[in-house]
PDB file of C-alpha atoms in Angstrom:
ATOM      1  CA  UNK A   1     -53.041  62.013  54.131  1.00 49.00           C
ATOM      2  CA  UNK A   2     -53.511  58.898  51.660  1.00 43.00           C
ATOM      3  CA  UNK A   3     -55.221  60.836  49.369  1.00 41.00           C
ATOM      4  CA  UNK A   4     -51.989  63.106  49.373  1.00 42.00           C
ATOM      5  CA  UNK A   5     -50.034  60.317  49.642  1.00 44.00           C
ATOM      6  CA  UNK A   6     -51.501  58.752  46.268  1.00 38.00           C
ATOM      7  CA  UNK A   7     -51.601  62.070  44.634  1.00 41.00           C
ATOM      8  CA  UNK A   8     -47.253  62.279  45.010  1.00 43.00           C
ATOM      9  CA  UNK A   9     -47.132  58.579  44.001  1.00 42.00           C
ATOM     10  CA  UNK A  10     -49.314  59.079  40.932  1.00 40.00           C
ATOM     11  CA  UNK A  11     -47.030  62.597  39.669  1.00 45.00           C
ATOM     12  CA  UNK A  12     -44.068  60.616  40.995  1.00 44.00           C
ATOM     13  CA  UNK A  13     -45.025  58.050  38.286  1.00 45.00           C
ATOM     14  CA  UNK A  14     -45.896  60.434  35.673  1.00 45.00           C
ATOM     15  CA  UNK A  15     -42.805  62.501  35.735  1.00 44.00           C
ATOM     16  CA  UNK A  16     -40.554  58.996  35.676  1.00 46.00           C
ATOM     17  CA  UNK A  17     -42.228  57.919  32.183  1.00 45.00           C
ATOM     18  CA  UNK A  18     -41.360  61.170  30.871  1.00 43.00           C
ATOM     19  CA  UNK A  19     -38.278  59.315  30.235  1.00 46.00           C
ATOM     20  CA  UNK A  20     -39.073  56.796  27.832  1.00 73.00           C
ATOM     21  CA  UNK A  21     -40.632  59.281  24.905  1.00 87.00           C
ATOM     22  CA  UNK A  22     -38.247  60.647  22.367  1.00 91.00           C
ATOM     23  CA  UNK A  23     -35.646  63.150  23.850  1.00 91.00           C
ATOM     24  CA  UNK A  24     -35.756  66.611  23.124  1.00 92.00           C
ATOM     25  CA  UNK A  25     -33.675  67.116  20.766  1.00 89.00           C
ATOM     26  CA  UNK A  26     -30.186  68.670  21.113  1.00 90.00           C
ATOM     27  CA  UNK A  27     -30.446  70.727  17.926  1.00 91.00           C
ATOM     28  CA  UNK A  28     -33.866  71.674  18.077  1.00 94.00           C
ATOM     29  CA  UNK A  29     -36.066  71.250  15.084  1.00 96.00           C
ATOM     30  CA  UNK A  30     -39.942  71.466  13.502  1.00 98.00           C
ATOM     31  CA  UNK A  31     -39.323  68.702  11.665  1.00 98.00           C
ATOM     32  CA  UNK A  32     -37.998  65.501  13.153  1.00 98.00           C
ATOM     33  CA  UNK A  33     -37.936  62.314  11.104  1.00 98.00           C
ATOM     34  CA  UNK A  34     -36.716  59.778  13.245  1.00 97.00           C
ATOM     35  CA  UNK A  35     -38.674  57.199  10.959  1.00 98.00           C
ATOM     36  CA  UNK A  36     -36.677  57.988   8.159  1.00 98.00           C
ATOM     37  CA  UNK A  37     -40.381  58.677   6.159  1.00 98.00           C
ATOM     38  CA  UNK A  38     -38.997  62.133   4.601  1.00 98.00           C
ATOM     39  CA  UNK A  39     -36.065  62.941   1.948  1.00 97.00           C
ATOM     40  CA  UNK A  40     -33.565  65.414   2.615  1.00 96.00           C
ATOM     41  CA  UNK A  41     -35.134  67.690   0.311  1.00 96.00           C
ATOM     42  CA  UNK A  42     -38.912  67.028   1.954  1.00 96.00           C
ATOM     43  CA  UNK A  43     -37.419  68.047   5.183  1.00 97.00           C
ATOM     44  CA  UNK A  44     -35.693  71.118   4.001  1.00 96.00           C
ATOM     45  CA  UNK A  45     -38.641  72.070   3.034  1.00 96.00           C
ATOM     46  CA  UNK A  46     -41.150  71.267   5.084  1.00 97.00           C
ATOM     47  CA  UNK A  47     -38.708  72.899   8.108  1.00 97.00           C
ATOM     48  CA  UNK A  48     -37.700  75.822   6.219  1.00 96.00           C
ATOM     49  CA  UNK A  49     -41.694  76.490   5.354  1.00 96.00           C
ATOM     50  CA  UNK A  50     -42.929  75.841   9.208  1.00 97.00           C
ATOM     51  CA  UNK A  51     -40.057  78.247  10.637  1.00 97.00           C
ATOM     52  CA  UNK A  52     -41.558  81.173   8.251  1.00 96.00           C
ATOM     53  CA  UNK A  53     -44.614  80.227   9.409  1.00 96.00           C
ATOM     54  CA  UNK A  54     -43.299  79.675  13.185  1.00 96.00           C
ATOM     55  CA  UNK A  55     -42.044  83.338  12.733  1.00 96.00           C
ATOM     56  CA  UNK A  56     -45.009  85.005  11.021  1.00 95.00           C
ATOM     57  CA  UNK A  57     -47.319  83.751  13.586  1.00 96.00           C
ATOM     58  CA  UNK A  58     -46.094  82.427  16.870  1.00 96.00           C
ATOM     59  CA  UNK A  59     -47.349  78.886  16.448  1.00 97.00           C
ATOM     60  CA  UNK A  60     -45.026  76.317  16.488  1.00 98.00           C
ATOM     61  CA  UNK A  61     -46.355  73.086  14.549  1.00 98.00           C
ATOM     62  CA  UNK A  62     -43.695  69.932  15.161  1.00 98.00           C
ATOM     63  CA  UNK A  63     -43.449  67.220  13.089  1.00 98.00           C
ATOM     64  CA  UNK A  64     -42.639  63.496  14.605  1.00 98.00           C
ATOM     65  CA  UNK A  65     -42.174  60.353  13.026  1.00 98.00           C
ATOM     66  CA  UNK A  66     -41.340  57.221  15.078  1.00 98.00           C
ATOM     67  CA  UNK A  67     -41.318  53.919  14.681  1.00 97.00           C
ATOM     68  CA  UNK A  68     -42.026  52.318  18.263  1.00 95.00           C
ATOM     69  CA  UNK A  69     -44.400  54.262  20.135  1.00 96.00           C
ATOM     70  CA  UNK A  70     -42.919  52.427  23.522  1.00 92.00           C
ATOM     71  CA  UNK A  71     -46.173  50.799  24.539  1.00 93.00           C
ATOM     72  CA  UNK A  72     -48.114  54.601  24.680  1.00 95.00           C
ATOM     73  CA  UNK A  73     -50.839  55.396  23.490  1.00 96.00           C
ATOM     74  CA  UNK A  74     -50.338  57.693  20.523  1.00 97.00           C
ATOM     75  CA  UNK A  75     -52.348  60.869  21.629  1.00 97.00           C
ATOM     76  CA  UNK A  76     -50.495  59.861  25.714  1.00 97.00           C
ATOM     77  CA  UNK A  77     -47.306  59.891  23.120  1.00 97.00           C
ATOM     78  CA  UNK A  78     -47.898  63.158  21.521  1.00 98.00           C
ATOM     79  CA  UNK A  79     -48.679  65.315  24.857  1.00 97.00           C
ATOM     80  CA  UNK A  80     -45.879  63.788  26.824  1.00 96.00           C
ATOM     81  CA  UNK A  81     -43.985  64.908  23.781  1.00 98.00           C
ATOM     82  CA  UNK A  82     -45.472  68.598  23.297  1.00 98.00           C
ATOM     83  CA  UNK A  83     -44.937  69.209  27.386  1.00 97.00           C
ATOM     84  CA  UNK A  84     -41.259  67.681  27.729  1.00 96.00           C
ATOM     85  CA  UNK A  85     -40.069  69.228  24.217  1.00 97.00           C
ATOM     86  CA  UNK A  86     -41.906  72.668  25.805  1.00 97.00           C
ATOM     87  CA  UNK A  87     -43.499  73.256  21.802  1.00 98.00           C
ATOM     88  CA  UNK A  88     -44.592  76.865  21.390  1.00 97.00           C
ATOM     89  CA  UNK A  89     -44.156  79.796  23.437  1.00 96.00           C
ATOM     90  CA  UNK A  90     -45.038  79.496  27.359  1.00 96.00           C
ATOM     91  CA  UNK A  91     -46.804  83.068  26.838  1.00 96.00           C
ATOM     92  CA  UNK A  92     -49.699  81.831  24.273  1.00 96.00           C
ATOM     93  CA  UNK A  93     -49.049  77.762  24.529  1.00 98.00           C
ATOM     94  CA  UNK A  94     -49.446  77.448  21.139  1.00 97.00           C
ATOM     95  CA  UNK A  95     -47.741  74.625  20.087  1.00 98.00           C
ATOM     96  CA  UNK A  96     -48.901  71.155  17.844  1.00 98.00           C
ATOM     97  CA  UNK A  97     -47.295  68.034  17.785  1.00 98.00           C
ATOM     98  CA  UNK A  98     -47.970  66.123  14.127  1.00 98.00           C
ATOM     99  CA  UNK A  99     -47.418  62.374  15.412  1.00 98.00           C
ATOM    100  CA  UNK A 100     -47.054  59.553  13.109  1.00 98.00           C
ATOM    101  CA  UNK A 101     -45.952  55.948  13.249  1.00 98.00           C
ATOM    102  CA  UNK A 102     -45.632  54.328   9.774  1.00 98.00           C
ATOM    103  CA  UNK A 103     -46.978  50.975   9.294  1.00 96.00           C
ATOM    104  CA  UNK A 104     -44.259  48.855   9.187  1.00 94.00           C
ATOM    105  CA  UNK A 105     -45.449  45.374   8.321  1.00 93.00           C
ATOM    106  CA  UNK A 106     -48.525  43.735   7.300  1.00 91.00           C
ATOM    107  CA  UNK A 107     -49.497  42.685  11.243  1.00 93.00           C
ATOM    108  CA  UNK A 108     -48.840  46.090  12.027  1.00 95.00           C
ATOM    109  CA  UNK A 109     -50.454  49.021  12.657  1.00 96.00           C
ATOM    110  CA  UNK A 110     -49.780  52.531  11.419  1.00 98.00           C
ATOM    111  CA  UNK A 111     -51.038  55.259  13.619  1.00 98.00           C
ATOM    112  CA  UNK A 112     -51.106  59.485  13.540  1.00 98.00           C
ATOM    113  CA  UNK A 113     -52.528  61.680  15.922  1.00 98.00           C
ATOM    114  CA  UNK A 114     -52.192  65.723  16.323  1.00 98.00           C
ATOM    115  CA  UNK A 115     -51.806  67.171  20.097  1.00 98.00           C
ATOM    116  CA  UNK A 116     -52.335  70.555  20.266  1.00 98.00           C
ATOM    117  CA  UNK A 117     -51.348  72.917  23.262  1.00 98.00           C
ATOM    118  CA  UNK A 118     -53.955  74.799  25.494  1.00 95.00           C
ATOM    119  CA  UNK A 119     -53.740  77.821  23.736  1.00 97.00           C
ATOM    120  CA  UNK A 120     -54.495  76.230  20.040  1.00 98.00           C
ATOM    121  CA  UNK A 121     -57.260  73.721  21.997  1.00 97.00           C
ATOM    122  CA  UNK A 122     -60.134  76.190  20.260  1.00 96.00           C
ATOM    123  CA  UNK A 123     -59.384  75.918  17.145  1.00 97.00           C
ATOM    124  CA  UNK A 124     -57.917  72.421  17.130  1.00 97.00           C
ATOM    125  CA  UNK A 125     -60.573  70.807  18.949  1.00 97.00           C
ATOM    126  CA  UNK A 126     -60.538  67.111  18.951  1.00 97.00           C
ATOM    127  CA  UNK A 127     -63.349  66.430  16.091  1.00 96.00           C
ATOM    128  CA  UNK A 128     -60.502  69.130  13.571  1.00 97.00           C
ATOM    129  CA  UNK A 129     -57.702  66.993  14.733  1.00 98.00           C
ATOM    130  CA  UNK A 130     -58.921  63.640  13.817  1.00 97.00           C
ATOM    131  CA  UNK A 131     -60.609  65.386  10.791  1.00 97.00           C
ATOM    132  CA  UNK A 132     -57.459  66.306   9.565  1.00 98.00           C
ATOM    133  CA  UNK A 133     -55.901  62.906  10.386  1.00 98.00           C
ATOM    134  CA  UNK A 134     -58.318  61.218   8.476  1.00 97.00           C
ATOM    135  CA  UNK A 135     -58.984  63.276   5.842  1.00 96.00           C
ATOM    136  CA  UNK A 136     -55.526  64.571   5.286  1.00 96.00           C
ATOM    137  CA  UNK A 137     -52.756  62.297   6.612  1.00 98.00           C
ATOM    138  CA  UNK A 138     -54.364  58.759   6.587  1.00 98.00           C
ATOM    139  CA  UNK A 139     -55.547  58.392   2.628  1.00 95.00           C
ATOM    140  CA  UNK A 140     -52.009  59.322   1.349  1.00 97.00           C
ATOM    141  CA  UNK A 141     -50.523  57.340   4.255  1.00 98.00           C
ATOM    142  CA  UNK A 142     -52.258  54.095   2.982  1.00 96.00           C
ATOM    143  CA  UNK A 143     -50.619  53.971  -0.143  1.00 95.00           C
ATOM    144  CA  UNK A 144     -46.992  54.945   1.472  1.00 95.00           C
ATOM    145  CA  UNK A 145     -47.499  58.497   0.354  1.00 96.00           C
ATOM    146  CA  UNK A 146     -45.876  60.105   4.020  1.00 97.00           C
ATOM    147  CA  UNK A 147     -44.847  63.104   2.433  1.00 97.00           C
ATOM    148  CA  UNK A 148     -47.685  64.238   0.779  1.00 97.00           C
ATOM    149  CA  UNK A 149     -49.861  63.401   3.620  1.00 98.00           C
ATOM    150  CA  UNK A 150     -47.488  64.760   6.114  1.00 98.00           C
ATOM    151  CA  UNK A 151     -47.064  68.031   4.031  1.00 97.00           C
ATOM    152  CA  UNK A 152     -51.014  68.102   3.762  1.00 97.00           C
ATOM    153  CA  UNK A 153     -51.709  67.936   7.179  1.00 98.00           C
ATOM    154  CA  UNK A 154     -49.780  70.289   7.828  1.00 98.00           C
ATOM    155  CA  UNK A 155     -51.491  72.872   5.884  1.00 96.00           C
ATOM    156  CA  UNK A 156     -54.342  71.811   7.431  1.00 97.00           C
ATOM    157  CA  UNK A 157     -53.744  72.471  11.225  1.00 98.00           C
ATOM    158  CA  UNK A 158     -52.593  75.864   9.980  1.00 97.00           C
ATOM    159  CA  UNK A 159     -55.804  76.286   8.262  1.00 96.00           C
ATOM    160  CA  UNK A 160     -58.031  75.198  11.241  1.00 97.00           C
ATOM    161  CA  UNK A 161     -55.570  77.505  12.867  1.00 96.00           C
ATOM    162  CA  UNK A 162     -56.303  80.635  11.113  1.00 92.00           C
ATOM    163  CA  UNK A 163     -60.331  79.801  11.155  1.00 92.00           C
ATOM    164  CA  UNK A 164     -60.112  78.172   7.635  1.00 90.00           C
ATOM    165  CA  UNK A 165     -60.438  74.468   8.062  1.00 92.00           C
ATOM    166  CA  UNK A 166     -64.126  73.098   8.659  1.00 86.00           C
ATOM    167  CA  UNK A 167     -63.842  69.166   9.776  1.00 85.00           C
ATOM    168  CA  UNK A 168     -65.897  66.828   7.472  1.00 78.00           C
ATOM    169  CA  UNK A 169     -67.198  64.597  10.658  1.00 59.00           C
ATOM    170  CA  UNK A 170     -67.495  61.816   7.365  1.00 47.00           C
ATOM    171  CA  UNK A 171     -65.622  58.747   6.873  1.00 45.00           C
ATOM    172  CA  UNK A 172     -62.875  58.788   4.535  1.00 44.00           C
ATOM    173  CA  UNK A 173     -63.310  57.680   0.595  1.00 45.00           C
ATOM    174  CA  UNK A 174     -61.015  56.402  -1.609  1.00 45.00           C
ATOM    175  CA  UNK A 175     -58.590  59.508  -3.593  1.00 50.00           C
ATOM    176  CA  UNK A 176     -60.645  61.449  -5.312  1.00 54.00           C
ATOM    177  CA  UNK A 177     -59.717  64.152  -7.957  1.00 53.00           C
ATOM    178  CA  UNK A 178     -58.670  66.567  -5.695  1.00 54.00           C
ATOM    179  CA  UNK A 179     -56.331  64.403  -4.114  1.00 57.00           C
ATOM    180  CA  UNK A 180     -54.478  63.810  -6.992  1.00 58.00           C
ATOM    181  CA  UNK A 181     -54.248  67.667  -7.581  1.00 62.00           C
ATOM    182  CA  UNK A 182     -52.295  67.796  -3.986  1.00 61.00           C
ATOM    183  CA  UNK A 183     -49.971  65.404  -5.007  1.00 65.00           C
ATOM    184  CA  UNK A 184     -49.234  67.103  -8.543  1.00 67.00           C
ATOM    185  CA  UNK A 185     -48.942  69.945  -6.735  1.00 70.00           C
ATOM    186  CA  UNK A 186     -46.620  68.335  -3.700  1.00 66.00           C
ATOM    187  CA  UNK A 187     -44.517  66.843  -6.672  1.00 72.00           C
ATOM    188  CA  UNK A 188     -44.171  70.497  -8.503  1.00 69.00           C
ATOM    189  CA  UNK A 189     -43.563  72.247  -5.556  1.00 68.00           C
ATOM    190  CA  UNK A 190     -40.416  69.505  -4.691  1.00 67.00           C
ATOM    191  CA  UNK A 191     -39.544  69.557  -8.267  1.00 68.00           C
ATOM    192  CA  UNK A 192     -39.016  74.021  -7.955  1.00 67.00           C
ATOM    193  CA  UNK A 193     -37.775  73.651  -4.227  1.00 61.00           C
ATOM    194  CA  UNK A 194     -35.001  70.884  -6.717  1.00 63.00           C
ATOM    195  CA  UNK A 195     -34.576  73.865  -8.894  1.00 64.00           C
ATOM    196  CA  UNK A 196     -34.620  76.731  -6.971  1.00 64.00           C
ATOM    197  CA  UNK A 197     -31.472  75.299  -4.836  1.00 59.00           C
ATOM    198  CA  UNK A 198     -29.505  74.121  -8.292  1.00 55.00           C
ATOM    199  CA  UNK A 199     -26.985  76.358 -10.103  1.00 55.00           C
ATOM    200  CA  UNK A 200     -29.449  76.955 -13.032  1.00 49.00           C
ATOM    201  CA  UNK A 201     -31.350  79.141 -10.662  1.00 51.00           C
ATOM    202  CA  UNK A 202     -31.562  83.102 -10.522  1.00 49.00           C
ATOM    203  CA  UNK A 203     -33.135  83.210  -6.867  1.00 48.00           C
ATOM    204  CA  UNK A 204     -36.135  84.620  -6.645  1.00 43.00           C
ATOM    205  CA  UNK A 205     -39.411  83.705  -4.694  1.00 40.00           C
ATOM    206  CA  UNK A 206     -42.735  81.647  -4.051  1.00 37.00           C
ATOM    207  CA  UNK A 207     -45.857  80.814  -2.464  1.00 34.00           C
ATOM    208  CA  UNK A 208     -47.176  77.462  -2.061  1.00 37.00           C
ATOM    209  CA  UNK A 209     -50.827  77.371  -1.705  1.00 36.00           C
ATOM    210  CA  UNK A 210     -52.538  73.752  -0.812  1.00 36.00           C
ATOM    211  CA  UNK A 211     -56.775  74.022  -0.962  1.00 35.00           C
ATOM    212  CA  UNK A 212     -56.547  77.805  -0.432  1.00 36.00           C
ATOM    213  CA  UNK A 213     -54.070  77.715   2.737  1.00 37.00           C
ATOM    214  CA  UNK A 214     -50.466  78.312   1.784  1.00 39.00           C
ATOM    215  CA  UNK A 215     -47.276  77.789   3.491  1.00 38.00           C
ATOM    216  CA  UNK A 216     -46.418  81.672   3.346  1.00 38.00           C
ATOM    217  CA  UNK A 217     -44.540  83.635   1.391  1.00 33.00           C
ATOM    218  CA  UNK A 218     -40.648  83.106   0.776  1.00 30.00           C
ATOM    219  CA  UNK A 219     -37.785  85.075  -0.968  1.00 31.00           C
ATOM    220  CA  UNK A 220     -34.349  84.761  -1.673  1.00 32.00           C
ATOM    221  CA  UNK A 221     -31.536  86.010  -3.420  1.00 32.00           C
ATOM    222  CA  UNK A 222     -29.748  82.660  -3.496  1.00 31.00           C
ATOM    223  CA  UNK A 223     -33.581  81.073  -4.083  1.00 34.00           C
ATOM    224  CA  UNK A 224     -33.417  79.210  -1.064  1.00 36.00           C
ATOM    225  CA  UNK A 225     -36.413  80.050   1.432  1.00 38.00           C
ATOM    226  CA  UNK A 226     -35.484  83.104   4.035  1.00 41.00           C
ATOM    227  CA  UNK A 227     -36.953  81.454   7.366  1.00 46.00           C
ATOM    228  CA  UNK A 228     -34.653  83.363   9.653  1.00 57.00           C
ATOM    229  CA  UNK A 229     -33.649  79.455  11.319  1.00 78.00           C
ATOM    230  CA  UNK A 230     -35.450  78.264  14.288  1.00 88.00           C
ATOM    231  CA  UNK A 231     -35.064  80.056  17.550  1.00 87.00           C
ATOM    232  CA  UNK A 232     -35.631  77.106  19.771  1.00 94.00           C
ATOM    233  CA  UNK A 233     -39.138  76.031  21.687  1.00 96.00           C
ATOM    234  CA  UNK A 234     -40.031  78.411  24.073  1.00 94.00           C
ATOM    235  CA  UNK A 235     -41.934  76.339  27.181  1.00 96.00           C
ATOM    236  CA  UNK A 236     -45.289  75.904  26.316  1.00 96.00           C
ATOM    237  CA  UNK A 237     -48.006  73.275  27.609  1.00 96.00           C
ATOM    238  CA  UNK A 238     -50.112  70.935  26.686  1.00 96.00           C
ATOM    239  CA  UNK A 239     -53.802  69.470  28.549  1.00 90.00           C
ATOM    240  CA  UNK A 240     -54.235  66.630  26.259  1.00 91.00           C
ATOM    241  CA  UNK A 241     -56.563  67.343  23.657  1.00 95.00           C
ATOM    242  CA  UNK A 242     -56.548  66.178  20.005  1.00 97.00           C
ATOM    243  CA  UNK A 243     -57.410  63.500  17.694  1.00 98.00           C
ATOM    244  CA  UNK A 244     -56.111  61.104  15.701  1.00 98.00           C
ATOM    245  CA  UNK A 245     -56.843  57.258  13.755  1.00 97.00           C
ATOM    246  CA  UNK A 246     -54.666  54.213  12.425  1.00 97.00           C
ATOM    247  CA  UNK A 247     -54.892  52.384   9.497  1.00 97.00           C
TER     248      UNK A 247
END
């Protein structure tokens, strides 16, 4: 009977601190800068390029900025997150949560981590997600670069996703050339998504393609991106896995 007893108490308490993680959302979105980290045009983007690939495969990767992590722990942060929000289907539980918490002052500490849901927990295990953190997120994060190390991180967890992503297990350098070749190309790809929504534009199409992982393929007649929109999260779970770092 106490062991019962303790078991109730200790759900009881679980289920209560639900509450004091970020809402679901009302309008449901991938991307959800509640930092204010992203412009307009780097979450039209970055949404509109994780619904095609939400659509073409199943897997629903969510993005979440935040500035106050409410006394969690960031990976506690990210699952309570993935489970409450429900983040990818309840059939395959293939959902991801992309946390991050800029840095906000000098005595402060930035902090990312990725959560992924049971079903992605093979090919996201824990040394891929704080690969990917690392190696990713956190070098572009250091010098305030959240886009480009948000967009690249992304690519990432759907590389590791589709058996293409090998995690380094090595602490991170400094930005080397190929760093600098994912920001030109982060910058050109902003620069067409600029373009392609302007009234010089003819429509037409494009594929964005980051270390030999791409976003997917897109085409419009207005040259906007044809995602389809965002059906909504569909229930799935999440047993605590992932990885993540601070800097």
């Amino acid at each position: 009977m106490k062991t019962l007893f303790t078991s109730i108490l200790l759900s009881l308490v679980s289920v209560l601190s639900y509450a004091d993680v970020v809402a679901r959302p009302q309008v449901e979105r991938l991307v959800n800068d509640f930092a204010n980290l992203l412009s307009a045009d780097d979450i039209n983007f970055l949404e509109d390029s994780l619904v095609n690939y939400a659509n073409r495969t199943s897997n629903q990767i969510v993005i979440l900025t935040v500035n106050d992590l409410d006394g969690y722990d960031p990976a506690d942060y990210a699952y309570r997150v993935g489970q409450t929000w429900g983040v990818g289907t309840k059939a395959n539980n293939n959902g991801v949560v992309i946390l991050v918490k800029p840095k906000l002052s000098e005595s402060d500490r930035g902090q990312a981590f990725i959560a992924p849901g049971y079903g992605l927990e093979g090919v996201l295990p824990d040394i891929t997600c704080s690969s990917i953190v690392r190696d990713e997120m956190i070098r572009f994060f250091r010098n305030d670069d959240y886009a480009v190390g948000i967009f690249s991180g992304a690519v990432a967890v759907m590389k590791a996703c589709e058996g293409e992503y090998v995690a380094s297990g090595s602490p991170e350098d400094e930005l080397d050339f190929i760093d600098y070749v994912v920001i030109a190309i982060m910058i050109a790809i902003i620069l067409w998504y600029l373009w392609s929504e302007s009234p010089f534009s003819s429509g037409g199409g494009g594929y964005y393609s980051s270390r030999g992982s791409g976003w997917g393929s897109f085409s419009s007649g207005s040259g906007s991106f044809s995602s389809g929109g965002f059906g909504g999260f569909g229930g799935g779970s999440f047993g605590g896995g992932g990885g993540g770092g601070s800097w």
